[in-house]
Coordinates of C-alpha atoms in Angstrom, one line a residue:
Chain A
M123 CA 19.2 70.4 133.2
I124 CA 19.8 70.0 137.1
L125 CA 20.6 73.7 137.3
F126 CA 17.6 74.6 135.2
R127 CA 15.3 72.6 137.5
K128 CA 16.8 73.9 140.7
F129 CA 16.4 77.4 139.3
L130 CA 12.7 76.9 138.9
I131 CA 12.2 75.5 142.4
G132 CA 10.6 78.3 144.3
S133 CA 7.4 79.2 146.1
S134 CA 6.1 79.9 142.6
L135 CA 7.4 80.2 139.0
T136 CA 8.2 83.8 137.7
L137 CA 8.3 82.9 134.0
T138 CA 9.0 85.3 131.3
G139 CA 8.6 85.1 127.7
F140 CA 11.5 82.7 128.5
F141 CA 9.2 80.0 129.3
A142 CA 7.9 79.8 125.8
G143 CA 11.3 80.2 124.4
S144 CA 12.7 77.3 126.3
L145 CA 9.7 75.2 125.3
L146 CA 10.2 76.1 121.7
E147 CA 13.8 75.4 121.6
R148 CA 13.1 72.0 123.0
R149 CA 10.4 71.2 120.6
R150 CA 12.9 72.3 117.8
K151 CA 15.3 69.5 119.0
E152 CA 12.4 67.0 119.2
S153 CA 10.4 67.7 116.0
C154 CA 11.1 68.1 112.4
K155 CA 8.4 70.5 111.5
E156 CA 10.1 73.0 109.2
T157 CA 6.9 74.9 108.2
L158 CA 6.2 76.8 111.3
P159 CA 4.4 79.9 110.1
G160 CA 6.5 82.4 112.0
L161 CA 8.2 82.7 115.2
F162 CA 5.3 84.6 116.8
D163 CA 2.9 81.7 115.9
A164 CA 5.5 79.2 116.9
V165 CA 5.6 80.5 120.5
Y166 CA 1.9 79.8 120.8
A167 CA 2.4 76.5 119.1
A168 CA 5.0 75.6 121.7
T169 CA 2.7 75.8 124.7
P170 CA 1.0 72.6 124.7
V171 CA 4.3 70.7 124.7
S172 CA 4.7 69.0 128.1
V173 CA 8.1 69.6 129.8
P174 CA 8.3 67.0 132.6
D175 CA 11.7 68.5 133.6
I176 CA 10.3 72.0 134.6
A177 CA 8.8 71.1 137.9
S178 CA 8.6 72.7 141.2
Q179 CA 8.5 70.9 144.5
K180 CA 5.4 73.0 145.4
G181 CA 3.0 71.4 143.1
V182 CA 3.3 73.6 140.1
T183 CA 4.1 71.0 137.5
S184 CA 4.6 72.0 133.9
S185 CA 2.0 69.6 133.0
R186 CA -0.6 71.7 135.1
V187 CA 0.7 74.7 133.1
S188 CA 0.3 72.8 129.9
Q189 CA -3.2 71.9 130.9
I190 CA -4.2 75.3 131.7
M191 CA -2.7 76.9 128.5
K192 CA -3.7 74.0 126.4
Y193 CA -5.1 76.2 123.5
G194 CA -2.3 78.8 123.5
F195 CA -1.2 81.9 125.4
P196 CA -3.1 85.0 124.5
G197 CA -0.1 87.2 124.2
F198 CA 3.7 87.8 124.8
D199 CA 5.7 90.8 124.1
Q200 CA 6.5 90.8 120.5
I201 CA 10.2 91.8 119.8
R202 CA 11.3 92.8 116.5
S203 CA 15.0 92.7 115.6
F204 CA 15.9 94.8 112.6
D205 CA 19.3 95.1 111.0
D206 CA 20.4 98.0 113.0
Y207 CA 17.9 98.4 115.9
V208 CA 15.6 96.3 118.2
L209 CA 11.9 97.1 119.0
S210 CA 9.2 95.8 121.4
Y211 CA 5.7 96.3 120.1
D212 CA 2.8 97.2 122.3
R213 CA -0.2 95.3 120.6
R214 CA -2.8 97.0 122.7
N215 CA -1.7 100.7 121.8
R216 CA -0.3 99.9 118.3
V217 CA 3.1 101.7 119.2
A218 CA 6.3 100.3 120.3
H219 CA 6.9 99.8 124.1
W220 CA 10.5 100.9 123.3
V221 CA 13.2 100.8 120.6
F222 CA 16.9 100.3 121.2
E223 CA 19.7 101.6 119.2
H224 CA 23.5 101.4 119.5
L225 CA 25.3 104.3 117.9
T226 CA 29.0 105.0 117.0
A227 CA 30.7 107.7 115.0
D228 CA 31.0 105.3 112.0
L229 CA 27.4 103.9 112.2
V230 CA 25.8 107.2 112.2
K231 CA 28.0 108.7 109.5
H232 CA 25.9 109.7 106.4
N233 CA 26.8 107.6 103.5
P234 CA 26.0 109.9 100.4
D235 CA 24.6 106.8 98.5
V236 CA 21.9 106.4 101.3
D237 CA 18.9 108.3 100.3
R238 CA 16.1 109.1 102.7
A239 CA 13.7 110.3 100.2
K240 CA 13.6 106.6 98.8
C241 CA 12.3 105.3 102.0
D242 CA 8.7 104.7 102.3
F243 CA 6.5 104.5 105.4
K244 CA 5.2 101.1 105.3
P245 CA 3.0 98.7 107.5
D246 CA 5.0 96.1 109.4
D247 CA 3.4 92.8 108.3
T248 CA 5.1 90.9 110.9
I249 CA 2.5 92.4 113.2
H250 CA -1.0 90.5 113.3
P251 CA -3.5 92.6 111.3
F252 CA -5.6 93.2 114.5
F253 CA -2.9 95.3 116.1
R254 CA -1.0 96.6 112.9
S255 CA -1.0 100.4 112.3
E256 CA -1.6 101.5 108.7
N257 CA -0.6 104.8 106.9
S258 CA -4.4 105.4 106.8
D259 CA -4.6 105.8 110.4
Y260 CA -2.3 108.8 110.4
K261 CA -3.9 110.4 107.3
H262 CA -5.7 113.5 108.2
S263 CA -5.2 112.8 111.9
G264 CA -2.9 115.9 112.3
F265 CA -0.2 113.9 113.7
D266 CA 3.2 113.1 112.1
R267 CA 4.5 109.5 111.7
G268 CA 7.3 110.2 114.2
H269 CA 10.1 108.0 114.2
L270 CA 11.2 106.3 117.5
A271 CA 14.5 104.9 116.2
A272 CA 15.5 108.0 114.2
A273 CA 16.2 107.7 110.5
G274 CA 19.2 110.0 110.7
N275 CA 20.9 107.5 112.9
H276 CA 20.8 104.8 110.4
K277 CA 22.4 106.4 107.2
S278 CA 25.4 104.2 106.6
I279 CA 23.3 101.6 104.8
Q280 CA 20.2 102.0 102.7
K281 CA 18.5 99.1 104.3
H282 CA 19.2 100.3 107.7
C283 CA 17.6 103.6 106.9
E284 CA 14.5 101.9 105.3
D285 CA 14.0 99.6 108.2
T286 CA 13.4 102.8 110.3
F287 CA 10.2 103.4 108.1
F288 CA 8.2 100.4 109.3
L289 CA 5.1 102.0 111.0
S290 CA 5.9 99.7 113.9
N291 CA 8.7 102.4 114.6
M292 CA 6.4 105.2 114.3
A293 CA 4.1 107.1 116.9
P294 CA 1.8 109.7 116.4
Q295 CA 3.7 113.1 117.1
V296 CA 2.9 116.6 116.9
G297 CA 4.6 117.7 114.0
S298 CA 5.5 121.4 113.8
G299 CA 6.9 122.4 117.2
F300 CA 7.7 118.9 118.2
N301 CA 8.8 116.1 115.8
R302 CA 10.3 118.6 113.4
D303 CA 11.7 120.7 116.1
A304 CA 12.4 120.0 119.8
W305 CA 12.3 116.2 119.4
N306 CA 14.4 116.6 116.4
K307 CA 16.9 118.6 118.3
L308 CA 17.0 115.8 120.8
E309 CA 17.6 113.3 118.3
K310 CA 20.5 115.3 116.7
Y311 CA 22.1 115.9 120.2
V312 CA 22.1 112.1 120.9
R313 CA 23.6 111.4 117.4
K314 CA 26.3 113.9 118.2
L315 CA 27.2 112.3 121.4
T316 CA 29.1 109.8 119.2
K317 CA 31.7 112.4 118.5
K318 CA 32.5 112.5 122.2
Y319 CA 31.8 108.8 123.2
I320 CA 32.9 105.6 121.7
N321 CA 29.5 104.0 122.1
V322 CA 26.1 105.3 122.6
Y323 CA 23.2 103.3 123.6
C324 CA 19.7 104.8 123.2
C325 CA 16.3 103.5 124.4
T326 CA 13.3 105.6 123.1
G327 CA 9.7 105.1 123.7
P328 CA 6.2 106.5 124.4
L329 CA 4.8 107.5 127.8
Y330 CA 1.0 107.7 128.8
L331 CA 1.3 109.7 131.8
P332 CA -1.5 110.4 134.5
R333 CA -2.6 113.8 135.3
K334 CA -4.7 115.0 138.1
E335 CA -8.1 116.5 137.0
N336 CA -10.6 119.0 138.7
D337 CA -12.5 116.2 140.5
G338 CA -9.3 115.4 142.6
K339 CA -8.8 112.2 140.8
T340 CA -5.9 111.1 138.6
Y341 CA -6.3 109.8 135.2
V342 CA -4.4 108.5 132.2
K343 CA -5.9 110.0 129.1
Y344 CA -4.7 109.8 125.5
Q345 CA -6.3 110.1 121.9
V346 CA -6.3 107.4 119.7
I347 CA -6.4 107.7 115.9
G348 CA -7.6 106.0 112.7
N349 CA -9.4 102.7 112.3
N350 CA -6.8 100.8 114.2
S351 CA -6.9 103.0 117.2
V352 CA -3.3 103.9 117.3
A353 CA -2.5 105.6 120.6
V354 CA -1.1 109.1 120.8
P355 CA 1.5 109.2 123.5
T356 CA 1.3 112.0 125.9
H357 CA 5.1 112.0 126.2
F358 CA 8.1 110.5 124.7
F359 CA 11.4 109.4 126.5
K360 CA 14.9 108.9 125.6
V361 CA 17.4 107.2 127.8
V362 CA 21.0 107.1 126.8
V363 CA 24.1 105.4 128.2
C364 CA 27.4 106.9 126.8
E365 CA 30.7 104.9 127.0
R366 CA 33.8 106.9 127.3
S367 CA 37.1 105.9 125.9
D368 CA 38.2 104.9 129.6
G369 CA 35.2 102.5 129.6
K370 CA 33.3 104.4 132.1
L371 CA 29.6 105.0 131.5
E372 CA 27.4 108.2 131.8
M373 CA 23.6 108.2 131.6
E374 CA 21.1 110.8 130.4
A375 CA 17.3 110.6 130.6
Y376 CA 14.8 112.8 128.9
V377 CA 11.0 113.2 128.8
M378 CA 9.3 115.6 126.5
P379 CA 5.6 116.3 126.1
N380 CA 4.1 115.5 122.8
Q381 CA 3.3 119.2 122.2
V382 CA 4.5 122.2 120.6
I383 CA 7.5 123.1 122.6
N384 CA 9.2 126.6 122.6
N385 CA 12.3 126.3 120.5
E386 CA 14.4 128.2 122.8
T387 CA 13.9 125.7 125.6
S388 CA 17.3 124.1 126.4
L389 CA 17.4 120.3 126.3
N390 CA 18.4 120.0 129.9
M391 CA 15.1 121.2 130.8
F392 CA 13.7 117.8 129.9
Q393 CA 16.2 115.9 131.9
V394 CA 14.4 113.7 134.7
P395 CA 15.8 110.8 136.9
P396 CA 15.6 107.6 135.0
E397 CA 13.6 106.0 137.8
T398 CA 10.8 108.4 136.9
I399 CA 10.6 107.0 133.3
E400 CA 10.9 103.5 134.5
R401 CA 8.0 103.7 136.9
A402 CA 5.9 105.3 134.4
A403 CA 6.7 103.1 131.4
G404 CA 6.8 99.7 133.2
L405 CA 10.4 99.3 132.0
L406 CA 13.9 99.0 133.7
F407 CA 16.7 100.6 131.7
F408 CA 20.2 99.2 131.2
S409 CA 19.5 96.7 134.0
Q410 CA 23.1 95.2 133.5
V411 CA 24.6 98.3 134.7
N412 CA 24.8 98.9 138.4
R413 CA 23.5 102.5 138.5
K414 CA 25.9 103.4 141.3
A415 CA 28.8 102.5 139.0
L416 CA 27.8 105.2 136.6
V417 CA 30.1 108.2 136.6
S418 CA 27.1 110.4 136.2
I419 CA 23.6 110.6 135.6
N420 CA 22.3 113.8 133.7
G421 CA 25.6 115.3 134.1
K422 CA 25.7 115.0 138.0
S423 CA 28.2 112.7 139.6
V424 CA 26.5 109.7 141.1
Chain B
M177 CA 20.5 73.7 115.2
I178 CA 20.2 73.9 111.5
L179 CA 16.4 74.0 111.9
F180 CA 16.8 76.8 114.3
R181 CA 18.9 78.8 111.9
K182 CA 16.6 78.1 109.0
F183 CA 13.8 79.3 111.0
L184 CA 15.3 82.6 111.6
I185 CA 16.4 83.3 108.2
G186 CA 13.8 85.9 107.0
S187 CA 13.6 89.3 106.0
S188 CA 13.6 90.3 109.6
L189 CA 13.5 88.6 112.8
T190 CA 10.4 88.6 114.8
L191 CA 11.3 87.5 118.2
T192 CA 9.2 87.1 121.2
G193 CA 10.3 86.8 124.8
F194 CA 11.4 83.5 123.2
F195 CA 14.7 85.1 122.3
A196 CA 15.7 85.5 125.7
G197 CA 14.4 82.3 126.7
S198 CA 16.6 80.5 124.2
L199 CA 19.6 82.5 125.2
L200 CA 19.0 81.7 128.8
E201 CA 18.7 78.0 128.4
R202 CA 22.0 77.9 126.4
R203 CA 23.7 80.0 129.0
R204 CA 22.5 77.5 131.4
K205 CA 24.3 74.6 129.7
E206 CA 27.4 76.7 129.2
S207 CA 27.9 78.3 132.6
C208 CA 27.6 77.1 136.1
K209 CA 26.5 80.2 137.8
E210 CA 24.0 79.0 140.5
T211 CA 23.0 82.2 142.1
L212 CA 21.1 84.0 139.6
P213 CA 18.8 86.3 141.6
G214 CA 15.5 85.3 140.0
L215 CA 14.2 84.5 136.6
F216 CA 13.2 87.9 135.7
D217 CA 16.6 89.2 136.4
A218 CA 18.1 86.2 134.6
V219 CA 16.4 87.0 131.5
Y220 CA 18.0 90.4 131.3
A221 CA 21.3 88.7 132.3
A222 CA 20.9 86.6 129.2
T223 CA 20.9 89.3 126.8
P224 CA 24.6 90.0 126.4
V225 CA 25.6 86.4 125.7
S226 CA 26.6 86.3 121.9
V227 CA 25.0 83.4 120.1
P228 CA 26.7 83.2 116.8
D229 CA 24.2 80.5 115.5
I230 CA 21.3 82.9 115.4
A231 CA 22.1 84.5 112.2
S232 CA 20.2 85.7 109.2
Q233 CA 21.4 85.9 105.8
K234 CA 20.3 89.5 105.4
G235 CA 22.6 91.0 107.7
V236 CA 20.9 90.7 111.1
T237 CA 23.3 88.9 113.1
S238 CA 22.8 87.9 116.7
S239 CA 26.1 89.6 117.5
R240 CA 24.5 92.9 116.3
V241 CA 21.6 92.3 118.6
S242 CA 23.9 91.5 121.4
Q243 CA 25.7 94.7 120.6
I244 CA 22.6 96.8 120.6
M245 CA 21.1 95.2 123.7
K246 CA 24.4 94.9 125.4
Y247 CA 23.2 96.5 128.7
G248 CA 19.9 94.6 128.9
F249 CA 16.4 94.5 127.6
P250 CA 14.0 97.2 129.0
G251 CA 11.2 94.8 129.4
F252 CA 9.5 91.7 128.6
D253 CA 6.1 90.3 129.5
Q254 CA 6.2 88.8 133.0
I255 CA 4.3 85.5 133.1
R256 CA 3.4 84.1 136.5
S257 CA 2.6 80.4 136.9
F258 CA 0.7 79.6 140.1
D259 CA -0.3 76.1 141.2
D260 CA -3.8 76.6 139.4
Y261 CA -3.6 79.4 137.1
V262 CA -1.4 81.6 135.0
L263 CA -1.1 85.2 134.8
S264 CA 0.7 87.8 132.7
Y265 CA 1.5 91.1 134.4
D266 CA 1.3 94.5 132.8
R267 CA 4.0 96.4 134.5
R268 CA 2.7 99.9 133.2
N269 CA -0.8 99.5 134.5
R270 CA 0.1 97.3 137.7
V271 CA -2.8 95.2 136.8
A272 CA -2.6 91.7 134.9
H273 CA -2.8 91.7 131.0
W274 CA -4.8 88.4 131.5
V275 CA -5.2 85.3 133.8
F276 CA -5.9 81.8 132.6
E277 CA -7.6 79.1 134.3
H278 CA -8.6 75.5 133.5
L279 CA -11.8 74.5 135.3
T280 CA -13.4 71.0 136.0
A281 CA -16.1 69.9 138.2
D282 CA -13.5 68.3 140.4
L283 CA -11.3 71.3 140.6
V284 CA -13.9 73.9 141.4
K285 CA -15.6 71.4 144.2
H286 CA -15.6 73.4 147.3
N287 CA -13.5 71.2 149.8
P288 CA -14.9 72.0 153.2
D289 CA -11.2 72.3 154.6
V290 CA -10.6 75.2 152.5
D291 CA -11.3 78.5 154.2
R292 CA -11.4 81.8 152.0
A293 CA -11.3 83.7 155.2
K294 CA -7.9 82.5 156.1
C295 CA -6.6 84.1 152.7
D296 CA -5.0 87.6 152.9
F297 CA -4.7 90.0 150.1
K298 CA -0.8 90.2 149.7
P299 CA 1.6 92.1 147.4
D300 CA 3.2 89.8 144.8
D301 CA 7.0 90.1 145.7
T302 CA 7.9 88.6 142.4
I303 CA 6.9 91.9 140.8
H304 CA 9.6 94.6 140.7
P305 CA 8.8 97.3 143.4
F306 CA 8.5 99.9 140.8
F307 CA 5.6 98.1 139.4
R308 CA 4.0 96.1 142.3
S309 CA 0.5 97.2 143.7
E310 CA 0.1 97.4 147.4
N311 CA -2.9 97.1 149.6
S312 CA -2.5 100.7 150.4
D313 CA -3.1 101.7 146.8
Y314 CA -6.8 100.5 147.2
K315 CA -7.4 101.8 150.7
H316 CA -9.9 104.7 150.5
S317 CA -9.9 104.4 146.8
G318 CA -13.4 103.4 146.7
F319 CA -12.6 100.4 144.6
D320 CA -12.7 96.6 145.5
R321 CA -9.7 94.4 145.2
G322 CA -11.3 92.4 142.4
H323 CA -10.2 89.0 141.6
L324 CA -9.3 88.2 137.9
A325 CA -9.0 84.5 138.5
A326 CA -11.8 83.9 140.9
A327 CA -11.2 82.6 144.4
G328 CA -14.3 80.5 144.1
N329 CA -12.8 78.5 141.3
H330 CA -10.0 77.4 143.4
K331 CA -11.5 75.9 146.6
S332 CA -10.3 72.3 146.3
I333 CA -6.8 73.1 148.0
Q334 CA -6.2 75.9 150.4
K335 CA -2.9 77.0 148.7
H336 CA -4.8 77.3 145.3
C337 CA -7.2 79.6 147.0
E338 CA -4.6 81.7 148.7
D339 CA -2.7 82.0 145.5
T340 CA -5.6 83.8 144.1
F341 CA -5.1 86.6 146.7
F342 CA -1.8 87.9 145.2
L343 CA -2.5 91.7 144.3
S344 CA -1.0 90.7 140.9
N345 CA -4.5 88.9 140.4
M346 CA -6.4 91.9 141.5
A347 CA -7.8 94.9 139.5
P348 CA -9.6 97.9 141.0
Q349 CA -13.4 97.1 140.6
V350 CA -16.6 98.9 141.5
G351 CA -17.6 96.8 144.6
S352 CA -21.3 97.0 145.1
G353 CA -23.2 96.6 141.6
F354 CA -20.3 95.0 140.0
N355 CA -17.7 92.9 141.7
R356 CA -20.1 91.7 144.3
D357 CA -23.0 91.5 141.9
A358 CA -22.9 91.3 138.1
W359 CA -19.3 90.3 137.7
N360 CA -19.9 87.5 140.5
K361 CA -22.9 86.3 138.7
L362 CA -20.7 85.9 135.7
E363 CA -17.9 84.1 137.7
K364 CA -20.7 81.7 139.1
Y365 CA -22.0 81.0 135.5
V366 CA -18.6 80.1 134.3
R367 CA -17.9 77.8 137.3
K368 CA -21.3 76.2 136.6
L369 CA -20.4 75.4 133.0
T370 CA -18.1 72.6 134.6
K371 CA -21.4 70.7 135.3
K372 CA -22.3 70.6 131.6
Y373 CA -18.7 70.3 130.1
I374 CA -15.8 68.3 130.9
N375 CA -13.3 70.9 130.6
V376 CA -13.6 74.8 130.7
Y377 CA -10.9 77.1 129.7
C378 CA -11.3 80.8 131.0
C379 CA -9.3 83.8 130.1
T380 CA -9.9 87.1 132.2
G381 CA -8.6 90.5 131.9
P382 CA -9.0 94.2 131.9
L383 CA -9.9 96.5 129.0
Y384 CA -9.1 100.2 128.5
L385 CA -11.7 100.9 125.9
P386 CA -11.6 104.2 123.8
R387 CA -14.6 106.5 123.8
K388 CA -15.6 109.4 121.5
E389 CA -15.8 112.7 123.4
N390 CA -17.5 116.0 122.4
D391 CA -14.6 117.4 120.5
G392 CA -15.3 114.4 118.0
K393 CA -11.9 112.7 119.0
T394 CA -11.6 109.3 120.5
Y395 CA -9.7 108.9 123.7
V396 CA -8.8 106.1 126.1
K397 CA -9.3 107.4 129.7
Y398 CA -9.0 105.6 132.9
Q399 CA -8.3 106.4 136.4
V400 CA -5.3 105.4 138.4
I401 CA -5.1 105.0 142.1
G402 CA -2.7 105.0 144.9
N403 CA 1.0 105.7 145.1
N404 CA 1.7 103.1 142.6
S405 CA -0.8 104.4 140.0
V406 CA -2.8 101.3 139.7
A407 CA -5.0 101.5 136.6
V408 CA -8.8 101.1 136.9
P409 CA -9.9 99.3 133.9
T410 CA -12.9 100.6 132.1
H411 CA -14.2 97.2 131.4
F412 CA -13.4 93.4 132.1
F413 CA -13.6 90.5 129.8
K414 CA -14.0 86.9 130.0
V415 CA -13.4 84.5 127.0
V416 CA -14.3 80.8 127.8
V417 CA -13.8 77.6 125.7
C418 CA -15.9 74.7 126.9
E419 CA -15.1 71.1 125.9
R420 CA -18.0 68.8 125.4
S421 CA -17.8 65.1 126.2
D422 CA -17.6 64.4 122.3
G423 CA -14.5 66.5 122.5
K424 CA -16.0 69.5 120.4
L425 CA -15.5 73.0 121.5
E426 CA -17.9 75.9 122.2
M427 CA -16.7 79.5 122.9
E428 CA -18.4 82.2 124.8
A429 CA -17.0 86.0 125.2
Y430 CA -18.2 88.6 127.6
V431 CA -17.4 92.3 128.2
M432 CA -18.8 94.2 131.3
P433 CA -18.4 97.9 132.1
N434 CA -16.6 98.5 135.4
Q435 CA -19.7 100.2 136.6
V436 CA -22.8 99.6 138.6
I437 CA -24.8 97.1 136.6
N438 CA -28.6 96.6 136.9
N439 CA -28.7 93.1 138.5
E440 CA -31.7 92.3 136.3
T441 CA -29.6 92.5 133.1
S442 CA -29.1 89.0 131.8
L443 CA -25.6 87.7 131.2
N444 CA -26.1 87.2 127.4
M445 CA -26.5 91.0 127.0
F446 CA -22.6 91.2 127.7
Q447 CA -21.8 88.8 125.0
V448 CA -19.4 90.1 122.2
P449 CA -17.6 88.7 119.2
P450 CA -14.3 87.5 120.6
E451 CA -12.5 89.4 118.0
T452 CA -13.8 92.6 119.5
I453 CA -12.0 91.8 122.7
E454 CA -8.9 90.6 120.8
R455 CA -8.5 93.9 119.0
A456 CA -9.0 96.1 122.3
A457 CA -6.9 94.0 124.4
G458 CA -4.1 93.3 122.0
L459 CA -4.5 89.6 122.6
L460 CA -5.3 86.5 120.6
F461 CA -7.4 84.0 122.4
F462 CA -7.2 80.2 121.9
S463 CA -5.0 80.5 119.1
Q464 CA -4.4 76.8 119.1
V465 CA -7.9 76.3 118.0
N466 CA -9.3 77.1 114.6
R467 CA -12.2 79.2 115.1
K468 CA -14.1 77.8 112.3
A469 CA -13.7 74.4 114.1
L470 CA -15.9 75.6 117.0
V471 CA -19.3 74.3 117.2
S472 CA -20.6 77.6 118.5
I473 CA -19.7 81.2 119.6
N474 CA -21.9 82.7 122.1
G475 CA -24.5 80.1 121.6
K476 CA -24.7 80.6 117.6
S477 CA -23.4 77.9 115.4
V478 CA -20.1 78.9 113.5

């Protein structure tokens, strides 16, 4: 606990969802309530607990935080952990912030017992109804329910494949010319990397990129569809880290516009420096890997 | 730990930043690394730790999550806890998701030793440089650096007032006619509630509201300014819970467009059902309070 306190002594506390997590875990040890309605609610429930040992020397006491946040935190990132992929949900846009997959040759092998046709697109009931996308949002919208974690990456077990059909894993994608073509080609390419590399880590997500307009100003603009105002991303990204048999790592990063793309366009036309995606998405990819230690980024030595 | 495990046994895990928090705290107990670079990084650092006791019966094992997320989570909400207010930062838009304040008559009393003129607008170094707004972003943009947590609410201690001048607490606001007028009037009104109520809890934040265009489709559109593409919210909200001396609670919720507003417009013209803000912002306000237990919402009995 000393370490923990030391750690928080600073000019101010930069807490992350962490804070609630720690509180929750402590509450867990102190209380015997077994009927917490769900982890998401529980994080809220955790906030009023006063934690006298999270104290800074500069006047930020946990009790003050508890006072301010007495009636609950308005929001935290909601992270969903499925059997074979992990997802962070953007409640404002009703589309994931990112999904993360770990692929190997064995994991992506198509087990003939697994039938994609038996998988139904279904709303994700773990998302609060205010923020949940529904099949009706997509109906007549002109957009596909495009997978972020690709169904084709999860065909070794039926449940894995079904898990990719939650609407929390979907984003409105242009169908013909994108989801069913260029984007699909990128998904297949990533899957095929497992033939060359022992481990492939893939992060996929939406982008809402700014654009300069005629008035000289720069705007972010994107359509929203359905009663639940599901955001239509302007672009999508994939950032991939591949582990070679010698343990060395290579990175590739792609951005594709959510538009009809000429089928002849080669995939490497969509490669971008990973930092570009990080800045635009508000994310940091593979932060455990020193980027200078990578063998290559987009095929070029680092 | 049994409780904890029970808790996570479900058809799928809905984790929140919580997950990392718990991991981190455990790591803390297990390891003696004292040189973690910051809590934010530390949360990333926590992810590769395998936690065999977070296991579900349906095949989601923590070790699988650890495998998938081996090289770090791309993002979590970053929560900043200042001496007298709490803030959640939106790294994609470079503006807070929300700030939270607890106001009382004593806390908002202006101590004559506190001098706002000595407070400087300053970048928030706890935000990663990719996502940090700078004073230069606002320069020549035509927008004010508008406080979310109002400086005027934190004038009992100089440090409290200074803490409100971090750029993480700012959003681009129309100056004359909004920040310096209608919005200021709302801030003053909320501050004045402390004369009538023993405790006032105030959540403030930006909105990026969709609008139907001539093509019949609905779009979210907002300007971004400066090299760091700081989002200019289309609207701002304030949701307030006031505690009466009998302990009963009243709620008020306001949305104002980030535009020149006629100074004669009365504040109650901006009142909206809190659910409207929740759906648009992706937030849930005062989730610890059963809304039906409130005495009133926007002055009307519940």
